[in-house]
Tab-separated table of C-alpha atoms in Angstrom:
chain	number	residue	atom	x	y	z
A	68	LYS	CA	-75.837	27.014	46.891
A	69	ALA	CA	-76.527	29.451	43.644
A	70	SER	CA	-77.069	27.763	40.266
A	71	THR	CA	-74.747	28.394	37.730
A	72	THR	CA	-77.080	27.765	35.078
A	73	LEU	CA	-79.722	30.019	33.366
A	74	HIS	CA	-82.657	28.763	31.518
A	75	LEU	CA	-84.113	31.532	29.257
A	76	LYS	CA	-87.252	30.779	26.727
A	77	ASP	CA	-89.706	32.415	24.636
A	78	SER	CA	-87.944	34.849	22.028
A	79	VAL	CA	-84.449	34.983	23.677
A	80	ARG	CA	-82.085	37.488	22.505
A	81	LEU	CA	-78.527	37.741	24.047
A	82	ARG	CA	-75.624	39.777	22.896
A	83	GLU	CA	-72.141	39.070	23.617
A	84	SER	CA	-68.841	40.747	22.580
A	85	THR	CA	-69.129	39.502	19.092
A	86	TRP	CA	-72.263	37.428	18.931
A	87	THR	CA	-75.747	37.989	18.798
A	88	ILE	CA	-77.895	34.893	19.393
A	89	LYS	CA	-81.723	34.671	18.902
A	90	ALA	CA	-83.305	31.337	20.034
A	91	ASP	CA	-86.470	29.641	21.354
A	92	GLU	CA	-84.987	28.362	24.109
A	93	LEU	CA	-81.377	28.914	25.494
A	94	TRP	CA	-79.509	27.394	28.513
A	95	LEU	CA	-76.331	29.042	29.618
A	96	ASN	CA	-73.604	27.925	32.182
A	97	THR	CA	-72.159	31.382	33.413
A	98	LYS	CA	-69.357	29.515	35.082
A	99	SER	CA	-68.059	27.758	31.787
A	100	GLY	CA	-69.470	29.956	29.518
A	101	GLY	CA	-70.877	27.144	27.582
A	102	GLY	CA	-74.726	26.561	26.729
A	103	HIS	CA	-77.055	25.151	24.268
A	104	ALA	CA	-80.389	25.827	22.451
A	105	ARG	CA	-83.271	23.934	21.521
A	106	GLY	CA	-85.749	25.449	18.817
A	107	SER	CA	-84.832	27.856	16.047
A	108	LEU	CA	-81.543	29.449	16.627
A	109	PHE	CA	-80.076	32.363	14.906
A	110	MET	CA	-76.471	33.437	15.470
A	111	GLU	CA	-74.625	36.727	13.993
A	112	ASP	CA	-71.248	38.049	14.499
A	113	GLY	CA	-71.177	40.994	12.304
A	114	SER	CA	-69.837	39.333	9.275
A	115	SER	CA	-71.947	36.311	8.849
A	116	ALA	CA	-75.335	34.919	9.951
A	117	LEU	CA	-75.854	31.084	10.952
A	118	LEU	CA	-79.599	29.704	11.020
A	119	SER	CA	-80.165	26.381	12.677
A	120	ASP	CA	-82.263	24.010	14.661
A	121	GLY	CA	-80.096	24.314	17.748
A	122	GLY	CA	-76.679	23.135	19.191
A	123	GLU	CA	-74.165	23.633	21.623
A	124	PHE	CA	-71.950	26.648	22.058
A	125	ASN	CA	-69.125	27.891	23.894
A	126	PHE	CA	-68.907	31.782	24.302
A	127	ARG	CA	-65.285	31.938	25.503
A	128	GLU	CA	-63.804	30.359	22.599
A	129	HIS	CA	-66.381	31.187	20.113
A	130	THR	CA	-67.013	27.626	18.852
A	131	ALA	CA	-70.469	25.932	18.207
A	132	LEU	CA	-71.774	22.477	16.923
A	133	LEU	CA	-75.063	23.045	15.414
A	134	SER	CA	-77.765	20.524	13.621
A	135	ASN	CA	-79.648	21.494	10.323
A	136	ALA	CA	-77.880	24.781	9.710
A	137	SER	CA	-77.738	27.275	6.864
A	138	SER	CA	-75.615	30.261	6.083
A	139	ALA	CA	-74.413	32.358	3.296
A	140	HIS	CA	-71.014	33.941	2.177
A	141	GLY	CA	-70.988	36.005	-0.812
A	142	ASP	CA	-73.498	34.831	-3.557
A	143	TRP	CA	-73.359	31.077	-1.902
A	144	ARG	CA	-75.817	29.377	0.279
A	145	PHE	CA	-75.028	26.627	2.305
A	146	HIS	CA	-76.976	23.970	4.412
A	147	GLY	CA	-75.887	21.128	6.056
A	148	LYS	CA	-76.907	18.216	8.537
A	149	SER	CA	-74.311	19.368	10.824
A	150	LEU	CA	-72.041	22.472	11.301
A	151	ARG	CA	-68.964	22.962	13.766
A	152	LEU	CA	-67.987	26.687	13.981
A	153	GLY	CA	-64.386	26.409	14.796
A	154	LEU	CA	-62.047	29.051	15.871
A	155	GLY	CA	-61.096	31.822	13.581
A	156	ARG	CA	-64.845	31.943	12.212
A	157	ARG	CA	-64.080	28.700	10.257
A	158	LEU	CA	-67.238	26.781	9.207
A	159	TYR	CA	-66.795	22.850	9.131
A	160	TYR	CA	-70.083	21.400	7.447
A	161	LYS	CA	-71.280	17.731	7.278
A	162	GLY	CA	-73.611	16.227	4.827
A	163	ALA	CA	-73.864	19.690	2.945
A	164	ASP	CA	-75.629	21.289	0.042
A	165	PHE	CA	-74.435	24.549	-1.759
A	166	THR	CA	-75.456	26.608	-4.515
A	167	GLY	CA	-74.921	30.155	-6.100
A	168	CYS	CA	-78.421	29.943	-7.961
A	169	ASP	CA	-80.508	32.626	-6.687
A	170	TYR	CA	-83.827	31.421	-8.700
A	171	ASP	CA	-85.418	29.467	-6.084
A	172	ILE	CA	-84.235	28.954	-2.536
A	173	LYS	CA	-85.724	25.738	-2.247
A	174	LYS	CA	-85.407	24.419	-5.343
A	175	PRO	CA	-82.289	26.003	-6.921
A	176	HIS	CA	-81.356	25.209	-10.830
A	177	TYR	CA	-78.052	23.824	-9.838
A	178	HIS	CA	-76.591	22.692	-6.402
A	179	PHE	CA	-73.546	20.557	-5.163
A	180	HIS	CA	-73.498	18.131	-2.666
A	181	ALA	CA	-70.552	17.266	-0.397
A	182	SER	CA	-69.777	14.688	2.357
A	183	ARG	CA	-67.745	17.863	4.025
A	184	VAL	CA	-67.132	21.653	3.392
A	185	THR	CA	-64.882	23.846	5.014
A	186	ILE	CA	-65.204	27.349	4.640
A	187	VAL	CA	-62.794	30.457	5.558
A	188	PRO	CA	-65.378	33.322	5.344
A	189	ASN	CA	-64.196	36.042	2.751
A	190	LYS	CA	-61.100	33.690	1.632
A	191	ARG	CA	-62.428	30.195	0.348
A	192	LEU	CA	-64.208	27.152	0.728
A	193	VAL	CA	-62.940	23.340	0.327
A	194	ALA	CA	-65.631	20.692	-0.412
A	195	TYR	CA	-64.783	16.787	-0.360
A	196	ASN	CA	-66.647	14.016	-2.129
A	197	THR	CA	-68.638	16.626	-3.997
A	198	PHE	CA	-71.300	15.994	-6.783
A	199	PHE	CA	-72.654	18.823	-8.952
A	200	TYR	CA	-76.435	18.357	-9.818
A	201	MET	CA	-78.207	20.247	-12.757
A	202	GLY	CA	-81.885	20.077	-10.788
A	203	ARG	CA	-82.171	16.281	-9.307
A	204	ILE	CA	-79.574	15.080	-12.042
A	205	PRO	CA	-75.877	14.474	-10.992
A	206	LEU	CA	-73.494	15.638	-13.639
A	207	PHE	CA	-70.108	15.013	-12.387
A	208	TYR	CA	-68.128	14.140	-9.314
A	209	THR	CA	-65.026	15.425	-8.059
A	210	PRO	CA	-63.119	14.444	-4.795
A	211	VAL	CA	-62.172	17.766	-3.975
A	212	LEU	CA	-63.520	21.248	-4.744
A	213	TYR	CA	-61.687	24.298	-4.198
A	214	LYS	CA	-63.689	27.834	-4.516
A	215	SER	CA	-62.290	31.599	-3.561
A	216	LEU	CA	-64.424	33.343	-1.380
A	217	LYS	CA	-62.479	36.564	-2.107
A	218	PRO	CA	-64.230	39.677	-3.591
A	219	ASP	CA	-61.336	40.184	-6.090
A	220	HIS	CA	-59.423	37.215	-7.423
A	221	LEU	CA	-57.314	36.657	-10.360
A	222	LEU	CA	-59.287	33.947	-11.860
A	223	ARG	CA	-63.045	33.462	-11.882
A	224	PHE	CA	-64.441	29.948	-12.662
A	225	ARG	CA	-68.306	30.113	-13.580
A	226	VAL	CA	-70.676	27.546	-14.093
A	227	GLN	CA	-73.859	28.640	-15.805
A	228	PRO	CA	-76.516	26.185	-16.081
A	229	GLY	CA	-78.871	26.644	-19.062
A	230	TYR	CA	-81.405	24.897	-21.416
A	231	ASP	CA	-82.139	25.087	-25.253
A	232	ARG	CA	-83.777	23.200	-27.978
A	233	ARG	CA	-80.620	22.104	-29.727
A	234	ASN	CA	-78.737	21.008	-26.956
A	235	GLY	CA	-81.232	20.506	-23.835
A	236	GLY	CA	-80.050	20.936	-20.532
A	237	PHE	CA	-76.352	22.021	-20.070
A	238	ALA	CA	-73.772	23.296	-18.101
A	239	ARG	CA	-71.502	25.899	-19.357
A	240	SER	CA	-68.157	26.534	-17.618
A	241	THR	CA	-66.116	29.775	-18.237
A	242	LEU	CA	-62.890	31.142	-16.746
């Protein structure tokens, strides 16, 4: 009896109808359409890209559960302990850090930390139990944070962190 599982390793590159997957090691079940990856995993769908330490995915439903995952949407970069890629390209992060600061990827001037983040690409992000940090110092907390990810929106809320001799560290917000 033939096996329905393919085991691929060493710089795997797999193209599917909408996904391209690059992985260190990949197992695919040809019968169920599911699979899992171990080691570095890169997934792209033409409009967004994800990087993770591996996880489970389903080609037929275009869903995935990834660990230690990162992505970018517009000017915002996200990283979380886990990421569930849902239907309609929605992303559900748990234990997520995100920032719009492009100074230093490893140590941004400011970032948000949330217990959960939901992202609808090119539409919105909603973060829950969110702390805003300037460097390592928490400045404020909000139970829910909404941010439009639309390229053009009516109101543009912006937080500008900075430092001067008179005020010290500050975060200025504008509409």
